[in-house]
Amino acid sequence: MLTIQNASVSYNGIRALRGVTLSVAQGEIFALIGPNGAGKSTLLHAASGIVPLAEGEIRLEGETISGRPAHKVARAGLIQVPEGRRVIAPLTVAENLELGRQAAGIRGTSSADLDQVHALFPILAERRDQPAGLLSGGQQQMLAIGRALMGRPRVLLLDEPSLGLAPVIIREVFDALVRLNRDGLTILLVEQNAKLALETAHNAAILEQGRIVHKGAAAALAGDPVVADHYFGRAKADA
Amino acid sequence: MKALTLDNIARSFGGLPAVDGVSLQAPPGRITGLIGPNGAGKTTVVNLITGLLKVGGGRILVGDDDMTEADAPTLARAGVARTFQNIRLIGDATVLDNVVAGFHRHEKAGTLANMLGLPSAHHERREFERKAHALLDRFGMTALARHPAGSLSYGHQRRIEMMRALAMEPSVLLLDEPVAGMNDAEAYSLADIFRDVARQGVAILLIEHNMRFVMSLCEHIYVLAFGRLIAEGTPDEVAGNPRVIEAYLGS
Amino acid sequence: MLMQQLLNGVVVGSVYGLFALGFTLIFGVNHIMNMAHGTVFMWGAFAGLYAVMLFDVPFPVAVLIGALGGGTVSVVLDWVAFRPLRKRGAPEFSSIVSSIGASLILLSLAQQLTATRVMRFPFDIFPIVVFSFFGLRIQLLQLVIIGIVVLMVIGLLYYLYRTSFGRQIRSVAFSESTSKLLGINPFAINFQVFFISGALAGIAGVLIGIVFNSVHFMMGEPLLLRAFVVIILGGLGSIPGALIAGLLIGIIQTLTVAYLSAGLADAIVFSALFLVLLVRPTGLFGGTAAVARVTRR
Amino acid sequence: MIGFLNSYAPLLELALFNALLAFSQYVVLRAGVFSLGTAAFAALGAYAAAILATKLAMPTWLGLVAAFGIGTLAGALVAIPLARLRGVFQALATLALVQIVLSITLNWVDLTEGALGINSIPKTVGLVGMLVAVVVVGYFLAVIGSSSIGRAFDIIREDETVAVSLGISVPKHHMIAFILSGAIAGLAGGLHAYNSYSITPNEYGFNMLVIVLAMVVLGGRVSIWGPLVGAVILTVLPELLRGFQEYRMVVQGALLMVSIVFLPRGVADTALAALRRRRIATAKAKTGTVTA
Amino acid sequence: APSLAETARIGVMNALTGPYAFGGVPIQNGMKLALEQANSSGALGDLKLEVIEADSAGDKAQTITLVSKFAQSDNVLMILGPTTSLEATGGAPVANDQKVPLFAIGSSTAILDAGPYSYKVQQVGMDIMGHLSKYAAGKLGVKKVSLVFDRANDGFVGQKDAFKKLLIEQGVEIVSEEGILSSDTDFLALATKLASQDINAFFVAAPAEVGSNVLLQARQGGVPPEVLFLGPSTFGSESFITTAGTASEGAYVVADYFVGDPTPINQDFVKAYTEAYGASPDNWAAMGYALASLAVQAIKDAGPSPDRDKVKDALGKLRDQPTVLGTHVWTMDDKRNPNYGAAVITVKDGKFELAP
Ligand SMILES: Nc1ncnc2c1ncn2[C@@H]1O[C@H](COP(=O)(O)OP(=O)(O)OP(=O)(O)O)[C@@H](O)[C@H]1O
Ligand SMILES: Nc1ncnc2c1ncn2[C@@H]1O[C@H](COP(=O)(O)OP(=O)(O)OP(=O)(O)O)[C@@H](O)[C@H]1O
Ligand SMILES: [Mg+2]
Ligand SMILES: [Mg+2]
């Protein structure tokens, strides 16, 4: 579905991504984990066309999308929930969601998508007319996720969706992701909660200093003691 | 060393009571947790304490001083430091400069000395830079000192937020989701730093959704929902509280 | 005389409003103080004028060509002066310098073209019909101008608030990169914004050129200065605000000329602006959105 | 060489005058105050000096003190109400101030001679005087810039919420910026009056405001070299382009656009940043890559 | 080959760009014409004049730089121009410092105050306005007048002040004074105000293009033809009639130059100018031509191998020179104030003619 081949990115001559190759199959959840500054967000940005590739190629269903302008990539169905909840602060919650619909190029007033998002995050229905910038941090994160879903993605790129969400909400979001995935949505998930990510995903890769250092079935990675040591922290050891 | 005391503070936006009669204590040397569902009012509490928002009712005490009406700079000078949930750094400035900015409240050289470029002002700057480097070292970011803050990854930017707050050498430290965007291993390396800071007598109020982190770090936890306290106690007490489980943790 | 002067004020003021609308639109979307907006206005007037001089087109066509001309210049301006800056994530400030540079070029080219002459539409471009009632003199042209301005404003309001365009504009204004992630094409949005802005200025240019019988390369400067006042009084990015403030300034100005002295018009307009800002730091009609913008980055 | 210097002395003097104005503009921009009041403060200084010199035959030093004083005072006075405003609103309020001062100088004929301006002011300040002023002011600003006041300015400019959370008083620093801006521009106006034989109201209008702003943005608005470089470029450019005759303005406009497009942070700041990057790169090469 | 002494450099500068280019360009043309004629006619014997041109852009600062450059690096014998009083008051002190004769257009006496090296060709408003005020109060029987003037241009302000003083001396009532800007185009409010006033005439001191619009909008705004239009010499050009259209009919203008003037000196000038530049001269062109002709005369008077001081002295002695301006005699008083008379002309059937 989504294949990334030998992708490299540099900022002002400094390499952030060095020849990354991975592929996300149709209908799977693929988790990408790694320490801060590893290049996870950079990879998603490259896929979305926000930052240019220095080398390599990215394809969506066999078609090359690297080099295309970002809005076209989004309209092709590759939609990203960016890191750090980039809601359009001056627009209301409802308007933000409406904008999300844009990517799908849907006109008319079908409310099925909206109902689905409202069901997942009831607070967004309640705060329909509030400027998004005045939501709490977690509420903004919900809006960012909801907005992406409004665009009826075929591939959803999630950059740390659990960021700032209460545990109970995280669970709901991940349950929803699994449900959507069962209905055919392909997901590339960047997540710092490595345990949760590996539990949810089918396959996973670990990125360190711009390179993929491990790749494989999520369950296998979760069981790898080195990975556990690096990414689960002492909490696991304590428990 | 000063304790932070909130006495029945309230604040609403339009008709919405975002904080509704919250009282809590963050004594010196202790890491106090503040948790609660999204939109519970945690960040609003921080904004009220730091004077960015006007209090609608109740009292805020820092040590024995009533700071309810104080404006933000006054509170900062009184030793209240914070990090921002939505990262706010000077993106174009270097990491070092962002950290040095935190020392502002410790400047002794007066306006005139600064304007005239007296040596006292100069030495002060040196001293701040030395201390900032020590902080960078502690957070493992020495190599990034001269990078523009805006070009760093999310996790590194969070660390700069914390270093800047620590540079204020505060008596009260408010951390709004400091380890968001970090994996557990990374979070725990920061936990050690927070414990150190608390041990020196700083009152820390920690807001965080990473429950394992909160549980392992905090001695006392307050739980907020819909602007009201619904529970408080030791981590285990709180984690076992059915209201907390229902509203926040989920089953 | 009072009624007559009020009428004069309304006519001039509505054209100020039209000019300022385009200015405020770009300002609201891109946070650009487009110092070249006055030259866009001037080139719109030139386009209309040359169409009339070369092809002898009638009034409505001249207005249309003025709109096209202004729109085109404005879009080109965006491409050469502002887009490269946006791409580089340059601070908003640099767009001021860039637009100053652009206005120097546009001004100087116009000067070369006209050899600094003041030009004019032929006297018969619009028949001089004067209606008199209750001692009030009103020209047909003045009525037509008010009509055109009203139409343009209604059209713009519809486009902004009844289509998804306005939402997209505000989204692009807030964050271009996030908007792209949502499938919005910032290029297309900016194209439309600049075209509309320039077209409004171009129409204003033709109308002003005809009603005041003069088209020259410096004609934009006084309007630019007024436009600053209009956007502040009217509230940043507010369409109705710009119109109301435009009218207000037109009226203040004519009344100053009528009852005080022509030389004081600027002093009074700007003193009023200064005072308004002291009493209401966000302008007369500045809403909450404006407040958020001035108090936070 | 001497001949060259002599014939270009007026140009250099003008460049130095512009550099002072650019300093005045720079200091407010640095503090995040979008003031365009420099032209107004300069007009007040120039008129104070010119009136003292021609009507009361006061000595130059007194005129300069008066120019400096009236600029400072005006800066302090407008700072109080204007500190409440932000961004464009501040810009427009100060633009209004410029227009008001312009109207006064045009219409208060008894004092200012109206549009005729004040003529036959003795030329008592020459190249050296201007140079000393620029060096002193520049040094002073450099010191302030690298002091805690400069750092506070930087933080306020970028994010006021952060600034107040660090204990920085925004009104106090805006006040300092306004006063410095007024004082420098007032002094500049006074020096210009004693340097140019005559002053007229329209010199201190919209055009000055635009060009001074352009100088700072073109040169760069962070380091102290920015305004200097910008002032020199924009003063000398028209002279260099004389050869282009009628296309001079076109070329000047194009240069302005090209340089800001390629150096959006200004000539001086971009150059300094490049230097800094080089230093980082070498430092990085030594320490190796970074890990968290 | 001519030796160095046989070439004299003349610095010629005017506002060729900027808001005063409407005057500066024809002035520059007129000046060049006179200088070329001096070269080709051999009026200066062996001496050839080399013209060095520059654009002062209507800007005082640029003028100052240019005067200095002319004096120092170009080593000119004298400087002709600049265009406006604004520029000249900036340039004149520099010229005096550098001891190079500067012969400016502008009417302000401040140019002369700067020192003995600065001269000007235009007479002050007082002189020229005398003719118009006498004509208006006497022949036309005007009793109540409103004055409109370009308040940002000292030349026009000076004309207005002079006219006002002279009218008051003749018992005429000044009903109102209105300052406008040359960049203004909207005179509706002013027109309505004039229409509501009880006046016999209104006077406009402004550039022709702007003033024409004041007149036009005044007529459209309801000022009846019985209320006469009076204008200074700027209106003595064809562009006034084309701009104002039928509204110009019956206007009275005091002209320090009249292109239709039948005297041979003017006819020759008109012919030469039209041949050289493809357009008939206006009063600015005439002003430049007159100035440069006077300069040539002074250089001639300065004797063989003229230097700056000799030229300065020769300029100071110019009296009763033939000129295309006014009543064809240009002269100076001892304070170097020029005078050359003027005539009142009027528009009839779309053409200027001498007023009855
Ligand atoms: N705009 C930028 N300019 C320069 N360097 C950048 C930029 N954005 C990212 N980088 C650098 O690229 C590297 C990878 O950053 P990236 O944001 O992709 O990391 P990440 O894996 O998403 O980290 P985190 O978990 O902290 O979000 C980092 O070293 C960072 O400093
Ligand atoms: N300026 C404001 N205007 C209106 N409503 C606001 C404003 N700031 C916060 N709110 C609302 O107040 C409530 C509390 O917000 P707050 O940011 O304090 O929540 P929080 O506990 O920090 O949540 P999170 O964990 O998601 O960050 C939310 O419902 C939010 O939408
Ligand atoms: Mg990231
Ligand atoms: Mg929060």
Short mmCIF file of N, CA and C in Angstrom, two decimals, chain D residues 152-247:
data_model
loop_
_atom_site.label_atom_id
_atom_site.label_comp_id
_atom_site.label_asym_id
_atom_site.label_seq_id
_atom_site.Cartn_x
_atom_site.Cartn_y
_atom_site.Cartn_z
N ALA D 152 15.82 40.46 27.27
CA ALA D 152 14.39 40.60 27.58
C ALA D 152 13.64 41.07 26.34
N PHE D 153 14.22 42.02 25.60
CA PHE D 153 13.61 42.50 24.35
C PHE D 153 13.33 41.32 23.43
N ASP D 154 14.34 40.46 23.28
CA ASP D 154 14.21 39.34 22.35
C ASP D 154 13.06 38.42 22.75
N ILE D 155 12.98 38.16 24.06
CA ILE D 155 11.93 37.24 24.50
C ILE D 155 10.55 37.88 24.32
N ILE D 156 10.44 39.14 24.69
CA ILE D 156 9.16 39.83 24.54
C ILE D 156 8.74 39.82 23.08
N ARG D 157 9.69 40.07 22.19
CA ARG D 157 9.37 40.12 20.77
C ARG D 157 8.81 38.78 20.30
N GLU D 158 9.41 37.71 20.78
CA GLU D 158 9.01 36.41 20.27
C GLU D 158 7.74 35.89 20.94
N ASP D 159 7.59 36.09 22.23
CA ASP D 159 6.44 35.52 22.92
C ASP D 159 6.24 36.21 24.26
N GLU D 160 5.22 37.05 24.32
CA GLU D 160 5.02 37.82 25.54
C GLU D 160 4.60 36.94 26.72
N THR D 161 3.86 35.88 26.40
CA THR D 161 3.41 35.01 27.49
C THR D 161 4.61 34.38 28.18
N VAL D 162 5.56 33.92 27.37
CA VAL D 162 6.77 33.35 27.95
C VAL D 162 7.49 34.43 28.75
N ALA D 163 7.57 35.62 28.19
CA ALA D 163 8.29 36.70 28.86
C ALA D 163 7.73 36.94 30.26
N VAL D 164 6.42 37.11 30.37
CA VAL D 164 5.89 37.40 31.70
C VAL D 164 6.07 36.20 32.62
N SER D 165 6.05 35.00 32.06
CA SER D 165 6.22 33.82 32.90
C SER D 165 7.65 33.71 33.42
N LEU D 166 8.56 34.43 32.79
CA LEU D 166 9.94 34.41 33.27
C LEU D 166 10.22 35.61 34.17
N GLY D 167 9.20 36.40 34.43
CA GLY D 167 9.38 37.53 35.33
C GLY D 167 9.75 38.82 34.63
N ILE D 168 9.59 38.87 33.31
CA ILE D 168 9.95 40.08 32.57
C ILE D 168 8.74 40.99 32.48
N SER D 169 8.92 42.26 32.83
CA SER D 169 7.80 43.19 32.76
C SER D 169 7.72 43.78 31.36
N VAL D 170 6.63 43.48 30.68
CA VAL D 170 6.50 43.96 29.30
C VAL D 170 6.35 45.48 29.23
N PRO D 171 5.46 46.09 30.03
CA PRO D 171 5.33 47.56 29.92
C PRO D 171 6.64 48.29 30.18
N LYS D 172 7.40 47.80 31.16
CA LYS D 172 8.66 48.48 31.47
C LYS D 172 9.60 48.44 30.26
N HIS D 173 9.69 47.29 29.64
CA HIS D 173 10.63 47.18 28.52
C HIS D 173 10.13 47.90 27.28
N HIS D 174 8.81 47.89 27.08
CA HIS D 174 8.29 48.69 25.97
C HIS D 174 8.59 50.17 26.19
N MET D 175 8.46 50.57 27.43
CA MET D 175 8.77 51.96 27.78
C MET D 175 10.22 52.28 27.46
N ILE D 176 11.11 51.40 27.88
CA ILE D 176 12.54 51.62 27.61
C ILE D 176 12.77 51.73 26.10
N ALA D 177 12.13 50.85 25.36
CA ALA D 177 12.33 50.85 23.91
C ALA D 177 11.83 52.15 23.29
N PHE D 178 10.66 52.58 23.70
CA PHE D 178 10.11 53.83 23.16
C PHE D 178 11.03 55.00 23.49
N ILE D 179 11.49 55.04 24.72
CA ILE D 179 12.32 56.17 25.13
C ILE D 179 13.63 56.17 24.33
N LEU D 180 14.24 55.00 24.22
CA LEU D 180 15.48 54.94 23.44
C LEU D 180 15.23 55.37 22.00
N SER D 181 14.13 54.87 21.44
CA SER D 181 13.82 55.20 20.05
C SER D 181 13.62 56.70 19.89
N GLY D 182 12.86 57.29 20.82
CA GLY D 182 12.61 58.73 20.76
C GLY D 182 13.89 59.52 20.92
N ALA D 183 14.71 59.12 21.87
CA ALA D 183 15.93 59.86 22.14
C ALA D 183 16.87 59.83 20.94
N ILE D 184 17.04 58.64 20.38
CA ILE D 184 17.96 58.51 19.25
C ILE D 184 17.46 59.30 18.05
N ALA D 185 16.14 59.14 17.76
CA ALA D 185 15.60 59.86 16.61
C ALA D 185 15.63 61.36 16.84
N GLY D 186 15.34 61.80 18.06
CA GLY D 186 15.39 63.24 18.36
C GLY D 186 16.78 63.78 18.12
N LEU D 187 17.76 63.07 18.63
CA LEU D 187 19.15 63.48 18.43
C LEU D 187 19.49 63.51 16.94
N ALA D 188 19.05 62.46 16.24
CA ALA D 188 19.31 62.39 14.80
C ALA D 188 18.71 63.60 14.10
N GLY D 189 17.47 63.94 14.45
CA GLY D 189 16.83 65.09 13.84
C GLY D 189 17.62 66.36 14.11
N GLY D 190 18.05 66.54 15.35
CA GLY D 190 18.82 67.73 15.71
C GLY D 190 20.10 67.81 14.91
N LEU D 191 20.81 66.68 14.83
CA LEU D 191 22.06 66.66 14.07
C LEU D 191 21.80 66.99 12.60
N HIS D 192 20.71 66.44 12.10
CA HIS D 192 20.40 66.68 10.69
C HIS D 192 20.13 68.16 10.44
N ALA D 193 19.42 68.78 11.37
CA ALA D 193 19.12 70.21 11.22
C ALA D 193 20.42 71.01 11.15
N TYR D 194 21.38 70.68 12.00
CA TYR D 194 22.65 71.41 12.01
C TYR D 194 23.58 70.98 10.88
N ASN D 195 23.15 69.99 10.15
CA ASN D 195 24.03 69.44 9.13
C ASN D 195 23.57 69.79 7.72
N SER D 196 22.30 70.17 7.59
CA SER D 196 21.76 70.24 6.22
C SER D 196 21.24 71.62 5.85
N TYR D 197 21.53 72.64 6.62
CA TYR D 197 21.16 74.02 6.32
C TYR D 197 19.67 74.30 6.44
N SER D 198 18.84 73.32 6.06
CA SER D 198 17.41 73.62 6.10
C SER D 198 16.61 72.34 6.36
N ILE D 199 15.44 72.50 6.93
CA ILE D 199 14.57 71.34 7.11
C ILE D 199 13.17 71.70 6.64
N THR D 200 12.46 70.72 6.13
CA THR D 200 11.08 70.93 5.72
C THR D 200 10.21 69.80 6.27
N PRO D 201 8.93 70.10 6.48
CA PRO D 201 8.06 69.08 7.10
C PRO D 201 8.02 67.78 6.31
N ASN D 202 7.94 67.89 4.98
CA ASN D 202 7.69 66.68 4.21
C ASN D 202 8.84 65.68 4.22
N GLU D 203 10.02 66.17 4.62
CA GLU D 203 11.11 65.21 4.76
C GLU D 203 10.78 64.17 5.81
N TYR D 204 9.95 64.58 6.80
CA TYR D 204 9.70 63.70 7.94
C TYR D 204 8.35 63.02 7.85
N GLY D 205 7.95 62.69 6.66
CA GLY D 205 6.63 62.10 6.47
C GLY D 205 6.68 60.61 6.19
N PHE D 206 5.68 60.18 5.46
CA PHE D 206 5.48 58.78 5.16
C PHE D 206 6.71 58.17 4.49
N ASN D 207 7.33 58.92 3.60
CA ASN D 207 8.48 58.38 2.88
C ASN D 207 9.62 58.01 3.81
N MET D 208 9.88 58.90 4.77
CA MET D 208 10.96 58.61 5.71
C MET D 208 10.63 57.35 6.49
N LEU D 209 9.39 57.28 6.90
CA LEU D 209 8.95 56.14 7.70
C LEU D 209 9.15 54.83 6.94
N VAL D 210 8.79 54.85 5.68
CA VAL D 210 8.91 53.65 4.87
C VAL D 210 10.37 53.28 4.66
N ILE D 211 11.17 54.28 4.35
CA ILE D 211 12.55 53.98 4.02
C ILE D 211 13.32 53.51 5.26
N VAL D 212 13.01 54.11 6.39
CA VAL D 212 13.70 53.73 7.62
C VAL D 212 13.33 52.30 8.00
N LEU D 213 12.06 51.99 7.84
CA LEU D 213 11.63 50.62 8.12
C LEU D 213 12.35 49.64 7.18
N ALA D 214 12.42 50.05 5.92
CA ALA D 214 13.07 49.18 4.93
C ALA D 214 14.53 48.96 5.30
N MET D 215 15.18 50.02 5.79
CA MET D 215 16.60 49.88 6.16
C MET D 215 16.78 48.78 7.20
N VAL D 216 15.95 48.82 8.22
CA VAL D 216 16.14 47.88 9.31
C VAL D 216 15.80 46.47 8.87
N VAL D 217 14.70 46.32 8.14
CA VAL D 217 14.31 44.97 7.74
C VAL D 217 15.31 44.42 6.73
N LEU D 218 15.78 45.27 5.84
CA LEU D 218 16.74 44.83 4.84
C LEU D 218 18.07 44.47 5.50
N GLY D 219 18.49 45.31 6.42
CA GLY D 219 19.78 45.06 7.07
C GLY D 219 19.70 43.91 8.06
N GLY D 220 18.58 43.82 8.74
CA GLY D 220 18.42 42.79 9.77
C GLY D 220 18.03 43.45 11.07
N ARG D 221 17.14 42.77 11.82
CA ARG D 221 16.65 43.48 12.99
C ARG D 221 17.04 42.82 14.30
N VAL D 222 18.03 41.94 14.26
CA VAL D 222 18.47 41.36 15.52
C VAL D 222 19.81 41.95 15.94
N SER D 223 20.80 41.82 15.08
CA SER D 223 22.10 42.34 15.47
C SER D 223 22.17 43.84 15.19
N ILE D 224 23.06 44.50 15.88
CA ILE D 224 23.21 45.94 15.78
C ILE D 224 23.73 46.36 14.41
N TRP D 225 24.35 45.41 13.69
CA TRP D 225 24.90 45.74 12.37
C TRP D 225 23.81 45.88 11.34
N GLY D 226 22.68 45.25 11.60
CA GLY D 226 21.57 45.29 10.64
C GLY D 226 21.21 46.70 10.21
N PRO D 227 20.81 47.56 11.17
CA PRO D 227 20.42 48.91 10.76
C PRO D 227 21.54 49.67 10.06
N LEU D 228 22.77 49.46 10.50
CA LEU D 228 23.90 50.16 9.87
C LEU D 228 24.02 49.75 8.40
N VAL D 229 24.03 48.44 8.19
CA VAL D 229 24.18 47.94 6.83
C VAL D 229 23.01 48.41 5.97
N GLY D 230 21.80 48.28 6.52
CA GLY D 230 20.61 48.70 5.78
C GLY D 230 20.67 50.18 5.41
N ALA D 231 21.08 51.02 6.37
CA ALA D 231 21.13 52.45 6.10
C ALA D 231 22.14 52.76 5.01
N VAL D 232 23.29 52.13 5.10
CA VAL D 232 24.31 52.41 4.09
C VAL D 232 23.82 51.96 2.71
N ILE D 233 23.26 50.76 2.65
CA ILE D 233 22.81 50.26 1.35
C ILE D 233 21.77 51.20 0.75
N LEU D 234 20.76 51.52 1.53
CA LEU D 234 19.66 52.29 0.95
C LEU D 234 20.00 53.76 0.72
N THR D 235 21.08 54.23 1.34
CA THR D 235 21.49 55.60 1.05
C THR D 235 22.35 55.63 -0.20
N VAL D 236 23.22 54.64 -0.30
CA VAL D 236 24.20 54.66 -1.38
C VAL D 236 23.59 54.14 -2.69
N LEU D 237 22.65 53.22 -2.54
CA LEU D 237 22.07 52.58 -3.72
C LEU D 237 21.59 53.59 -4.78
N PRO D 238 20.77 54.58 -4.39
CA PRO D 238 20.29 55.52 -5.41
C PRO D 238 21.44 56.20 -6.14
N GLU D 239 22.53 56.46 -5.42
CA GLU D 239 23.69 57.10 -6.05
C GLU D 239 24.35 56.15 -7.04
N LEU D 240 24.51 54.90 -6.60
CA LEU D 240 25.16 53.93 -7.48
C LEU D 240 24.35 53.70 -8.74
N LEU D 241 23.04 53.86 -8.62
CA LEU D 241 22.18 53.53 -9.74
C LEU D 241 21.95 54.71 -10.67
N ARG D 242 22.63 55.81 -10.42
CA ARG D 242 22.42 56.97 -11.27
C ARG D 242 22.57 56.64 -12.75
N GLY D 243 23.49 55.73 -13.02
CA GLY D 243 23.74 55.37 -14.40
C GLY D 243 22.51 54.81 -15.10
N PHE D 244 21.59 54.24 -14.35
CA PHE D 244 20.43 53.62 -14.96
C PHE D 244 19.36 54.63 -15.36
N GLN D 245 19.62 55.89 -15.05
CA GLN D 245 18.70 56.95 -15.45
C GLN D 245 17.27 56.65 -15.01
N GLU D 246 16.36 56.61 -15.99
CA GLU D 246 14.95 56.50 -15.61
C GLU D 246 14.60 55.14 -15.02
N TYR D 247 15.48 54.15 -15.23
CA TYR D 247 15.16 52.83 -14.68
C TYR D 247 15.73 52.62 -13.28
#
